[in-house]
mmCIF file of C-alpha atoms in Angstrom:
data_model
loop_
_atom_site.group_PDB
_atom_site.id
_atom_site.type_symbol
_atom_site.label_atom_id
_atom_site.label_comp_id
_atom_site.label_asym_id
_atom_site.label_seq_id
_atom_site.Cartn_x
_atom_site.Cartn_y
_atom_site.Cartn_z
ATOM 1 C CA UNK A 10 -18.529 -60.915 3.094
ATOM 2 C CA UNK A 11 -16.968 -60.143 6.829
ATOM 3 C CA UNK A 12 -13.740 -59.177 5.315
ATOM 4 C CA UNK A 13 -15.426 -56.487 2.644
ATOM 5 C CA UNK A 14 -15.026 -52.970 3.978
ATOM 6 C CA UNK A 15 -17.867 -51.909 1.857
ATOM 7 C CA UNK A 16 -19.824 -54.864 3.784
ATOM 8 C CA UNK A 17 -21.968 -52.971 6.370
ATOM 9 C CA UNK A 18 -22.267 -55.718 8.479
ATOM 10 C CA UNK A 19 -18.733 -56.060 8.683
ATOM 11 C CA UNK A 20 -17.035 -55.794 12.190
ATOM 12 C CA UNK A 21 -15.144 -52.868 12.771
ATOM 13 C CA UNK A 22 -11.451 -53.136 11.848
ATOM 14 C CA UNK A 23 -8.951 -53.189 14.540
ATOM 15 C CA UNK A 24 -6.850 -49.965 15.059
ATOM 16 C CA UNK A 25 -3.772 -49.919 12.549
ATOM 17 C CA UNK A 26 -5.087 -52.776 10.462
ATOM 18 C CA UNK A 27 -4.541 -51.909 6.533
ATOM 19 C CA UNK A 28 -8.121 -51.976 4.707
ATOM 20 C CA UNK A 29 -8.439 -52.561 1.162
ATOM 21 C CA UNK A 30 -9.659 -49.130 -0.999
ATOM 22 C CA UNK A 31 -10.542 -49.235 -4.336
ATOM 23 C CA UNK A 32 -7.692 -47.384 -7.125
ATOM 24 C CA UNK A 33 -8.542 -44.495 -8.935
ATOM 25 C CA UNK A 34 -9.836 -44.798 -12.217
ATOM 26 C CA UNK A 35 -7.027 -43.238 -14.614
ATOM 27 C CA UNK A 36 -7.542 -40.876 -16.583
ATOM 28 C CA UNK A 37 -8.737 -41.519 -20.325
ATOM 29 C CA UNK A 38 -5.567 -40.977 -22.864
ATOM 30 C CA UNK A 39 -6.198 -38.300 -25.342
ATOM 31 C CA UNK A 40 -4.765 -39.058 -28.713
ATOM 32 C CA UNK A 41 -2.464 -36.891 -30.571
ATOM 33 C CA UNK A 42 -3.803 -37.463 -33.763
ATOM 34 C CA UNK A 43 -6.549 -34.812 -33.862
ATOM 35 C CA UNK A 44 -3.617 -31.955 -33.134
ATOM 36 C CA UNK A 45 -1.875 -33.768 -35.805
ATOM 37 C CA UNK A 46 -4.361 -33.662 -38.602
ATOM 38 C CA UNK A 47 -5.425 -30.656 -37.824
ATOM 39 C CA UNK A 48 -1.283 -29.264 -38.511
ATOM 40 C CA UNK A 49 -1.917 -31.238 -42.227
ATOM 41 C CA UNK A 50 -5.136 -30.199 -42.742
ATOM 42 C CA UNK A 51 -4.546 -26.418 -42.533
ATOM 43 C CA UNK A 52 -1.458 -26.723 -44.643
ATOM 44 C CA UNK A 53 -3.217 -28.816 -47.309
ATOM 45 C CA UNK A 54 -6.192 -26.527 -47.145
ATOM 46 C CA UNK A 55 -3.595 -23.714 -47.202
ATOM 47 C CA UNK A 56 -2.369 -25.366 -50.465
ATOM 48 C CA UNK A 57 -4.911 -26.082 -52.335
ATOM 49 C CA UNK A 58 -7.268 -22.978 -51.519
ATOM 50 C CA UNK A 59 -4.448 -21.313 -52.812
ATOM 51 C CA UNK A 60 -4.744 -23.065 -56.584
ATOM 52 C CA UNK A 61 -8.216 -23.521 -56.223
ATOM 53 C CA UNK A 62 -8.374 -19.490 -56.397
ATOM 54 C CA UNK A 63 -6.445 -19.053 -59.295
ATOM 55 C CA UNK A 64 -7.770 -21.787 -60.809
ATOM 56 C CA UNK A 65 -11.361 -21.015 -60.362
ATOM 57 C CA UNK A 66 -10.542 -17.048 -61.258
ATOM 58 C CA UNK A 67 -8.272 -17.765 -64.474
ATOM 59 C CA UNK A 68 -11.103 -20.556 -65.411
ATOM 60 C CA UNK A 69 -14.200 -18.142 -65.401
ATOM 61 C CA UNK A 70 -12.077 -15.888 -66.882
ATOM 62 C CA UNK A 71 -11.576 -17.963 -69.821
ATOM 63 C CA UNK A 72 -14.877 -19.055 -70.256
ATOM 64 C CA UNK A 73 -16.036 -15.974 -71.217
ATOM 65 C CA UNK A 74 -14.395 -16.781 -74.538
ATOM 66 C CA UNK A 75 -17.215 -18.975 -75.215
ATOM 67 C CA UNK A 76 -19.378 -15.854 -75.591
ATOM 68 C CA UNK A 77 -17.092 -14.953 -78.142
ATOM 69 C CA UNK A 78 -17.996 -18.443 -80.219
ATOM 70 C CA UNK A 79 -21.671 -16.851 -80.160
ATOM 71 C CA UNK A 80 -20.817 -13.688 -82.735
ATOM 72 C CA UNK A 81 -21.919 -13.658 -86.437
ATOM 73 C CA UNK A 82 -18.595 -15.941 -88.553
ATOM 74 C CA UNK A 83 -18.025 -14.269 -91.703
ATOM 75 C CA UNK A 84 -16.775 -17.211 -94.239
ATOM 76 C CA UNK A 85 -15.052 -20.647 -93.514
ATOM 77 C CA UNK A 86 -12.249 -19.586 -91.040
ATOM 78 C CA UNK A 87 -14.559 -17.546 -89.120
ATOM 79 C CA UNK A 88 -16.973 -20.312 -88.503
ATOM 80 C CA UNK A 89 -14.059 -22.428 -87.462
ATOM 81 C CA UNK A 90 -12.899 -19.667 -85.080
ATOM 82 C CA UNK A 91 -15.814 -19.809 -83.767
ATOM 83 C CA UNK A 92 -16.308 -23.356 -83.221
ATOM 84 C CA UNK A 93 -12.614 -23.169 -81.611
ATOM 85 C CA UNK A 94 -13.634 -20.355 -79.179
ATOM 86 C CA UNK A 95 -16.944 -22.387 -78.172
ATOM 87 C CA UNK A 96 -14.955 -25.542 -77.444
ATOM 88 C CA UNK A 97 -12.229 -24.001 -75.490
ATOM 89 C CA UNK A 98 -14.792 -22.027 -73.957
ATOM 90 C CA UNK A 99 -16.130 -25.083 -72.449
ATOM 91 C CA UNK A 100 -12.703 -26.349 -71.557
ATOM 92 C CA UNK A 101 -12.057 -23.114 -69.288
ATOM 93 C CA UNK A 102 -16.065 -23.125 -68.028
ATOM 94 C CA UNK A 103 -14.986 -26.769 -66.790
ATOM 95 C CA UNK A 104 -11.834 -26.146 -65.020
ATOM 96 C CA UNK A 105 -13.055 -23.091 -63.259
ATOM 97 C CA UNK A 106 -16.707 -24.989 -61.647
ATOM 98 C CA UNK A 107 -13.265 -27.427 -60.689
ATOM 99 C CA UNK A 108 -11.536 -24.550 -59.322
ATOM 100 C CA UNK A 109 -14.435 -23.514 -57.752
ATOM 101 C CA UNK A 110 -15.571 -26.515 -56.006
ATOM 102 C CA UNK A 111 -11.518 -26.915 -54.347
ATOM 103 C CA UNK A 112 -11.837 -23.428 -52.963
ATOM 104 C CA UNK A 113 -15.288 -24.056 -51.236
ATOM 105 C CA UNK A 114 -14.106 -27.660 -50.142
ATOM 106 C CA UNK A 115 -10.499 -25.863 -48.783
ATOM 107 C CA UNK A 116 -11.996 -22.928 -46.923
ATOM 108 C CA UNK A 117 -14.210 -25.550 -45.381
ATOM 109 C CA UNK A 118 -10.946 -28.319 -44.454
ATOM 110 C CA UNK A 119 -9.438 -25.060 -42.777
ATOM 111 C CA UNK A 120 -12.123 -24.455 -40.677
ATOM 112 C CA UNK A 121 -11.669 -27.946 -39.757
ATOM 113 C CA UNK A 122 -8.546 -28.085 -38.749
ATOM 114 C CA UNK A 123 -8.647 -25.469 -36.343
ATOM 115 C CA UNK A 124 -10.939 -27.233 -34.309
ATOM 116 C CA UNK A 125 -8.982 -30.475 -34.905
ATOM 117 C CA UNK A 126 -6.424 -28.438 -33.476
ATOM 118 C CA UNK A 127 -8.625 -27.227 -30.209
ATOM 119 C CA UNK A 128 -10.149 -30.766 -30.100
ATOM 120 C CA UNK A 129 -13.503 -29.213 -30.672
ATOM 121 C CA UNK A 130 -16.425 -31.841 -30.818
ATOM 122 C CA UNK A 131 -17.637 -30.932 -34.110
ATOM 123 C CA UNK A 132 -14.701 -30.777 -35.641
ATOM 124 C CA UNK A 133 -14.346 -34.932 -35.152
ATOM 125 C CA UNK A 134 -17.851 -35.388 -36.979
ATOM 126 C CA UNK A 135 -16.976 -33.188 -39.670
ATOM 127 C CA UNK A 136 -13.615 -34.188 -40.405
ATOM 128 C CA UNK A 137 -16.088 -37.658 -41.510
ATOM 129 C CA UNK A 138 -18.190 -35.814 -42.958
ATOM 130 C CA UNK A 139 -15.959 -34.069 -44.855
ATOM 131 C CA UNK A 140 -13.708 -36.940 -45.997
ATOM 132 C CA UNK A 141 -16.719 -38.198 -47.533
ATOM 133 C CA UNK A 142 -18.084 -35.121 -49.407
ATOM 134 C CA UNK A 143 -14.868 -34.649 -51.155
ATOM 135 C CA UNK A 144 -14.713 -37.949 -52.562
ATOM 136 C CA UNK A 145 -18.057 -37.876 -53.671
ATOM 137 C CA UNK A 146 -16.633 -33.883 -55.117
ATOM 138 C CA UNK A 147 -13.547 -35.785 -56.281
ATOM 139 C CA UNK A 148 -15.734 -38.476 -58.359
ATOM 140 C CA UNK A 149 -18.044 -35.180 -59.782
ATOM 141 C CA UNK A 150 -14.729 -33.380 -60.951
ATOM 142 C CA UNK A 151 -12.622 -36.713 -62.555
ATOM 143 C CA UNK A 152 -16.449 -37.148 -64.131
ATOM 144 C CA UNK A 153 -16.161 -33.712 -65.830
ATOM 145 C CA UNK A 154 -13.120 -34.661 -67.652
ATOM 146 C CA UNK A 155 -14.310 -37.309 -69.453
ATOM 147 C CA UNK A 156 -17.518 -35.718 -69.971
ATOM 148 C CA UNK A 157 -16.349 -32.146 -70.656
ATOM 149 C CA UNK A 158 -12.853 -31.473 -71.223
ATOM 150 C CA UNK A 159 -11.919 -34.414 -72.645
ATOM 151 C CA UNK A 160 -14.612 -34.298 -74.970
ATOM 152 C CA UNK A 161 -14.110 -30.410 -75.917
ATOM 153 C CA UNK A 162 -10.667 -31.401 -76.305
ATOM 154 C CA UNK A 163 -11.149 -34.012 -78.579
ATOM 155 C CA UNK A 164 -13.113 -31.481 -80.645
ATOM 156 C CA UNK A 165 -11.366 -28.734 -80.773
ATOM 157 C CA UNK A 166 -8.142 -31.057 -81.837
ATOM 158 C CA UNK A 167 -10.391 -33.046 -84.308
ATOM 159 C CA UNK A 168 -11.195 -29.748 -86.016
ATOM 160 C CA UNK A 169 -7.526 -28.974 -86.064
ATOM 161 C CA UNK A 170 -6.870 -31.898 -87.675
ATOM 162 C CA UNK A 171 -9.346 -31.021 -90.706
ATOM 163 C CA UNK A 172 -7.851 -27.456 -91.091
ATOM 164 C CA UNK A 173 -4.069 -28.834 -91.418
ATOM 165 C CA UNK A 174 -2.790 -29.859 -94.807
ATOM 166 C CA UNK A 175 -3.359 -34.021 -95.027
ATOM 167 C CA UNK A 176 -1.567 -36.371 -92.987
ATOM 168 C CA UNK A 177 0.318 -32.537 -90.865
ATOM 169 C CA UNK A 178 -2.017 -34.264 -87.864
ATOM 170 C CA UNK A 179 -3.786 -37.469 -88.091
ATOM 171 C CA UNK A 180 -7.280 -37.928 -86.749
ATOM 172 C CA UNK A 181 -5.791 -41.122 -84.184
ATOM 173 C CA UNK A 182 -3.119 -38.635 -82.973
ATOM 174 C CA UNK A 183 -6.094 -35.981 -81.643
ATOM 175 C CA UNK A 184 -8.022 -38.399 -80.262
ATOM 176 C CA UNK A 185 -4.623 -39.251 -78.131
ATOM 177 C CA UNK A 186 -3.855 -35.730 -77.208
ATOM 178 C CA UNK A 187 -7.474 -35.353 -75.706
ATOM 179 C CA UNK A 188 -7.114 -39.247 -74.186
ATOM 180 C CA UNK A 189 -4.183 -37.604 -72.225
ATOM 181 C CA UNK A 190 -6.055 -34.184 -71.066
ATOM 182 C CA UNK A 191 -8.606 -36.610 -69.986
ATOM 183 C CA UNK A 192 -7.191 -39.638 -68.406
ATOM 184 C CA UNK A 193 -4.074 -38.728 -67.192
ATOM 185 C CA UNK A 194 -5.403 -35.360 -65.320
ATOM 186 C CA UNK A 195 -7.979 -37.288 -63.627
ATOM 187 C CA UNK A 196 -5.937 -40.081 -62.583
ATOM 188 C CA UNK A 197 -2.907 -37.401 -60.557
ATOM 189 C CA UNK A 198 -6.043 -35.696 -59.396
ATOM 190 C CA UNK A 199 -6.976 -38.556 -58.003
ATOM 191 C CA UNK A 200 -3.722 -39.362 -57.042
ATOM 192 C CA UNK A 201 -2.888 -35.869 -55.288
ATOM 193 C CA UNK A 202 -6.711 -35.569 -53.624
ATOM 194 C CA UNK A 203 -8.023 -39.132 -52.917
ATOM 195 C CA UNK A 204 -5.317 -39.867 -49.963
ATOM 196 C CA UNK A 205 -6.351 -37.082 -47.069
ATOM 197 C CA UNK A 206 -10.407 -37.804 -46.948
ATOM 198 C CA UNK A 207 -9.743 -41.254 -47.052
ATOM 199 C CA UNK A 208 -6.812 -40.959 -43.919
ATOM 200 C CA UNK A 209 -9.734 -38.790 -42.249
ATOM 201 C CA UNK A 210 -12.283 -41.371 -42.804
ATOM 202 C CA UNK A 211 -10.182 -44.345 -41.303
ATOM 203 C CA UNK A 212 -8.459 -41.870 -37.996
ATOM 204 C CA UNK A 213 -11.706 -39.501 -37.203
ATOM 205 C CA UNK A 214 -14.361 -43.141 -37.266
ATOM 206 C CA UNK A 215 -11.539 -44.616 -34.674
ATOM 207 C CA UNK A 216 -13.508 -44.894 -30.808
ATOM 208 C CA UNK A 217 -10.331 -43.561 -29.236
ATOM 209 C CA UNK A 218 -10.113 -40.280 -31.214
ATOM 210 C CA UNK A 219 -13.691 -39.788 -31.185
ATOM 211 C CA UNK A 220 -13.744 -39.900 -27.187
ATOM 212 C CA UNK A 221 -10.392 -37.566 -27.514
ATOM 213 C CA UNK A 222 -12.800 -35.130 -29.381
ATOM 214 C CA UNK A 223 -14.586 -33.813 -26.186
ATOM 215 C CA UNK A 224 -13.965 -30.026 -25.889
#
């Protein structure tokens, strides 16, 4: 206790004599990964805003042929016509809500990333919150192909099937044409999407870049 300088009791130290003084604390280390993800997530959001546009315009658009499946069929082929139009109606009604819901989901990732960029508090919660919205997004769209598409697809190649001379298409070979519209799409959009919300998840729940995101 008679050698602490902070002690003040202490004697007084003789002229000269070195005394003890605490370091300076140094400074937290800001991570680089925020500035990083934010670089990926504007390009991705760049990206797929991009396709989600076209997609979501080009799939409206084509929906609207479903309001064609709704006019008066005059005779055999036109009730088949119809029953075409109504199914890929559906198809294009499908992929444009899809379409739709990667444009909103984009636009919101770029906002994100800006701030990821400036380090901006909110932008570390909702790069978390955000990872998990578009997998729940991702599971609602992979769910409309095998409820929708692949479905209407199956249909609409099943009722090609009928209208070719026998054995032209087989019933088994429809069902695999719509299998593949179904299955396959989901699992590359799965593929292509799943991977950033998850990397978000696992960086922006980290204590380091949390306490980086402080501006």
């Amino acid at each position: 206790m008679a050698d602490d300088p902070q002690n003040p009791y202490a004697p007084p130290t003789a002229a000269g004599e070195w005394v003890p003084t605490a370091s300076p604390e140094a400074p937290p280390v800001v991570s680089s990964a925020p500035k990083v993800f934010g670089v990926l997530s504007i390009i991705f959001a760049s990206i797929v805003l991009f396709f989600g546009l076209l997609t979501s315009c080009a799939g409206f658009a084509g929906g609207g042929v479903a309001q064609l499946g709704r006019l008066p069929a005059q005779g055999s082929q036109g009730e088949e016509m119809k029953q075409a139009l109504s199914f890929m109606g559906t198809i294009y009604t499908a992929i444009g809500i899809q379409g739709l819901i990667l444009t909103v989901m984009s636009a919101l990732l770029l906002a994100i990333g800006i701030g990821q960029l400036r380090y901006r508090r909110w932008a570390g919660a909702w790069s978390v919150y955000w990872g998990g919205l578009a997998l729940v997004s991702l599971a609602g769209m992979v769910a409309m192909y095998f409820l929708m598409i692949g479905p209407a697809y199956q249909k609409f190649f099943d009722m090609i099937s009928r209208a070719t001379p026998s054995g032209a298409m087989p019933t088994q070979l429809s069902g695999s044409i719509a299998n593949i519209f179904g299955g396959t799409s989901s699992a590359m959009m799965v593929l292509f999407y799943a991977p950033y919300p998850i990397l978000l998840l696992i960086f922006f729940t980290r204590e380091q870049i949390r306490a980086s995101m402080d501006r």
